[in-house]
Coordinates of N, CA and C in Angstrom, one line a residue:
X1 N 83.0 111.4 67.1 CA 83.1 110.1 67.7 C 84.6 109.9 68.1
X2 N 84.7 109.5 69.5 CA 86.1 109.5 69.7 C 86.7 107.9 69.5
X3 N 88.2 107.4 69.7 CA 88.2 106.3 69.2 C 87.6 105.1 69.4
X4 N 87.0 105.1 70.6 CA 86.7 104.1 71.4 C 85.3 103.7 70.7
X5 N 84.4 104.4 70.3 CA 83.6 104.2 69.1 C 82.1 105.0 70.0
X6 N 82.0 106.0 71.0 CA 81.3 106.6 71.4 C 80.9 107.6 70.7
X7 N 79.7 108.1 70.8 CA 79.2 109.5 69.7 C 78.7 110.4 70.9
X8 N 80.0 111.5 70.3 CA 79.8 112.8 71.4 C 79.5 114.0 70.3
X9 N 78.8 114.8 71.1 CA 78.5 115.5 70.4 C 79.6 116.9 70.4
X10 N 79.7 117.7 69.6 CA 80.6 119.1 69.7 C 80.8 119.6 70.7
X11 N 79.4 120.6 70.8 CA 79.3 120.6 72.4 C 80.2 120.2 73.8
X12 N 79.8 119.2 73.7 CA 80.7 118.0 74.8 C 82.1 118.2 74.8
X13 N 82.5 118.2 73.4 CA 83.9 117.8 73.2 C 84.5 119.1 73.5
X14 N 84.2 120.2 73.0 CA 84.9 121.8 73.5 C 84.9 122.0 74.9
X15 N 83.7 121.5 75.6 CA 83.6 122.1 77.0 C 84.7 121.2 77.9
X16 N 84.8 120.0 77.5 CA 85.3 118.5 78.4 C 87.0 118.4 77.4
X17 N 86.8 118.5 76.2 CA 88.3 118.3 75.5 C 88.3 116.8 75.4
X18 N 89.1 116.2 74.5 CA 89.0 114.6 74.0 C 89.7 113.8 75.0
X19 N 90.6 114.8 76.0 CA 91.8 113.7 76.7 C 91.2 113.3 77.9
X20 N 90.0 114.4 78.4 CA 89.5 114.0 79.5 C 88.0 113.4 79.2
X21 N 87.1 113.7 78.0 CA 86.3 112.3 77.4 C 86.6 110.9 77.6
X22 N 88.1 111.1 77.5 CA 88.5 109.5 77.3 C 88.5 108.9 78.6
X23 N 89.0 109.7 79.5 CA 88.4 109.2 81.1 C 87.3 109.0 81.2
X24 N 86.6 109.9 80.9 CA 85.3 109.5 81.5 C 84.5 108.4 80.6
X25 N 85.0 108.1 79.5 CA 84.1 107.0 79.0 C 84.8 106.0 79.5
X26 N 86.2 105.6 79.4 CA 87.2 104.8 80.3 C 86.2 103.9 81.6
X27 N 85.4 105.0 82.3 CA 85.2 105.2 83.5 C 83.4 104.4 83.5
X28 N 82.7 104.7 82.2 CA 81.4 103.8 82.3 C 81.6 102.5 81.6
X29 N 80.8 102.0 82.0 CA 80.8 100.5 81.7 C 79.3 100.5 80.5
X30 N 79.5 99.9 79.5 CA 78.5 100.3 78.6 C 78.1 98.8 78.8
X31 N 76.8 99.1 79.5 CA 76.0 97.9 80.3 C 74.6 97.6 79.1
X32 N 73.7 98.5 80.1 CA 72.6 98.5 79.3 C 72.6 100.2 79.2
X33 N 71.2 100.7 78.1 CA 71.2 101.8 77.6 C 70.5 102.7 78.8
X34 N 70.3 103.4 79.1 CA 70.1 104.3 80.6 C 68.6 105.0 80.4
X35 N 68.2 104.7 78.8 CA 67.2 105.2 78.7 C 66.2 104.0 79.0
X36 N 66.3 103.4 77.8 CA 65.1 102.1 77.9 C 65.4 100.7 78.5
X37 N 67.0 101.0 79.0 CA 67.2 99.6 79.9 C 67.7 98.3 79.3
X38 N 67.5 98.6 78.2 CA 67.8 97.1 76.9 C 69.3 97.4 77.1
X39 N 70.3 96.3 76.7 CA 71.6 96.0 76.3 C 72.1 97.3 75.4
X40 N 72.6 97.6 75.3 CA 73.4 98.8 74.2 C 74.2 97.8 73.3
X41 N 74.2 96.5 73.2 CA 74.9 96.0 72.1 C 76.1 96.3 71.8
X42 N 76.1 95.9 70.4 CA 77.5 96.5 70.1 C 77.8 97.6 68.8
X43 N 76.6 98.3 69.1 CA 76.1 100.0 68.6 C 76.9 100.9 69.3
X44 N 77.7 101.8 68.7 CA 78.3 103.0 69.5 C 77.4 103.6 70.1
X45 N 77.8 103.3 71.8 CA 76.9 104.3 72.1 C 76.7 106.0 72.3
X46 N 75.8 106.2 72.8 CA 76.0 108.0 72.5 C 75.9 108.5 73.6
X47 N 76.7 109.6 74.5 CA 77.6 110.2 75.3 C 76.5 111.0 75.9
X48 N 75.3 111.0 76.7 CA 74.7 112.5 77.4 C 75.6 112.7 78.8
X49 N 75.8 114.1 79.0 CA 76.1 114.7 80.0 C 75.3 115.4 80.2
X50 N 74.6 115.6 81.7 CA 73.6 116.8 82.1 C 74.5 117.6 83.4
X51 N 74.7 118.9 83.1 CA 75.3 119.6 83.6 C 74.6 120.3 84.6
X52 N 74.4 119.7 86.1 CA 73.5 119.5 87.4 C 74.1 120.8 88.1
X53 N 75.1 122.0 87.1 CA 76.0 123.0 88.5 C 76.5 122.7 89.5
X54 N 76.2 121.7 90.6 CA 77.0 121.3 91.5 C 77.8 120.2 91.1
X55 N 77.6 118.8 89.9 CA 78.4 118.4 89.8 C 77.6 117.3 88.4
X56 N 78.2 117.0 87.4 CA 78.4 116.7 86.3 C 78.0 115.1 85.9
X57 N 76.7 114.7 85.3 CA 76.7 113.4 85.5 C 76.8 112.9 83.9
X58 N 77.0 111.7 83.5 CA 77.9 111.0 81.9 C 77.0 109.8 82.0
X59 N 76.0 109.6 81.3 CA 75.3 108.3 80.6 C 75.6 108.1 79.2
X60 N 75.2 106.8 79.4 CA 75.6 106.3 78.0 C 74.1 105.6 77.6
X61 N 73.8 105.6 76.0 CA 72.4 105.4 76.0 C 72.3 105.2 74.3
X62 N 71.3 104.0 73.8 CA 71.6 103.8 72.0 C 70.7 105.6 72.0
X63 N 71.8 105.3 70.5 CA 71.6 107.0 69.8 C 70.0 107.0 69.3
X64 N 69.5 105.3 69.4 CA 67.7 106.0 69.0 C 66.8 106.5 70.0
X65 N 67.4 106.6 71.1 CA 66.9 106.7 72.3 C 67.5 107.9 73.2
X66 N 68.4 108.0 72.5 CA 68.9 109.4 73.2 C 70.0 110.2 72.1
X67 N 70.1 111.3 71.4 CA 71.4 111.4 71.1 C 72.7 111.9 71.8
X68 N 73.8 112.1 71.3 CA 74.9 112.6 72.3 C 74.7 114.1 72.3
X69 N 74.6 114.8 73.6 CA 74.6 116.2 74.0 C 75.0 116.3 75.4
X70 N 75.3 117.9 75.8 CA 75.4 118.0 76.6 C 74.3 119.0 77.2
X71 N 73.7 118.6 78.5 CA 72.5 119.6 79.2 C 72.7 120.3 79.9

């Protein structure tokens, strides 16, 4: 979990490193959850990246609904 209170998983953090995590969570707005569309509250949310080869997409989504990994 980095400080901002997101849950990333290992994975994520070796490939991306914590300084540039922090950008990118910096960078979403933790709206609603991306899975089921409800509010994400104020539950840490949890960090997916799906790694698309041509270019790298970062949702945020409650951990019952998705956990933090990278794809």
């Amino acid at each position: 979990m980095l400080p901002n209170g997101a849950s990333i998983d290992e994975q994520t953090l070796s490939i991306v490193g914590e300084d540039a995590l922090e950008e990118v969570l910096a960078s979403l707005w933790p709206g609603d959850c991306q899975s089921c569309g409800r509010s994400l509250g104020n539950e840490p949310p949890a960090l997916l990246v799906d790694d698309l080869r041509v270019l790298t997409k970062a949702s945020l989504h409650h951990s019952a609904c998705r956990k933090p990994a990278w794809n």
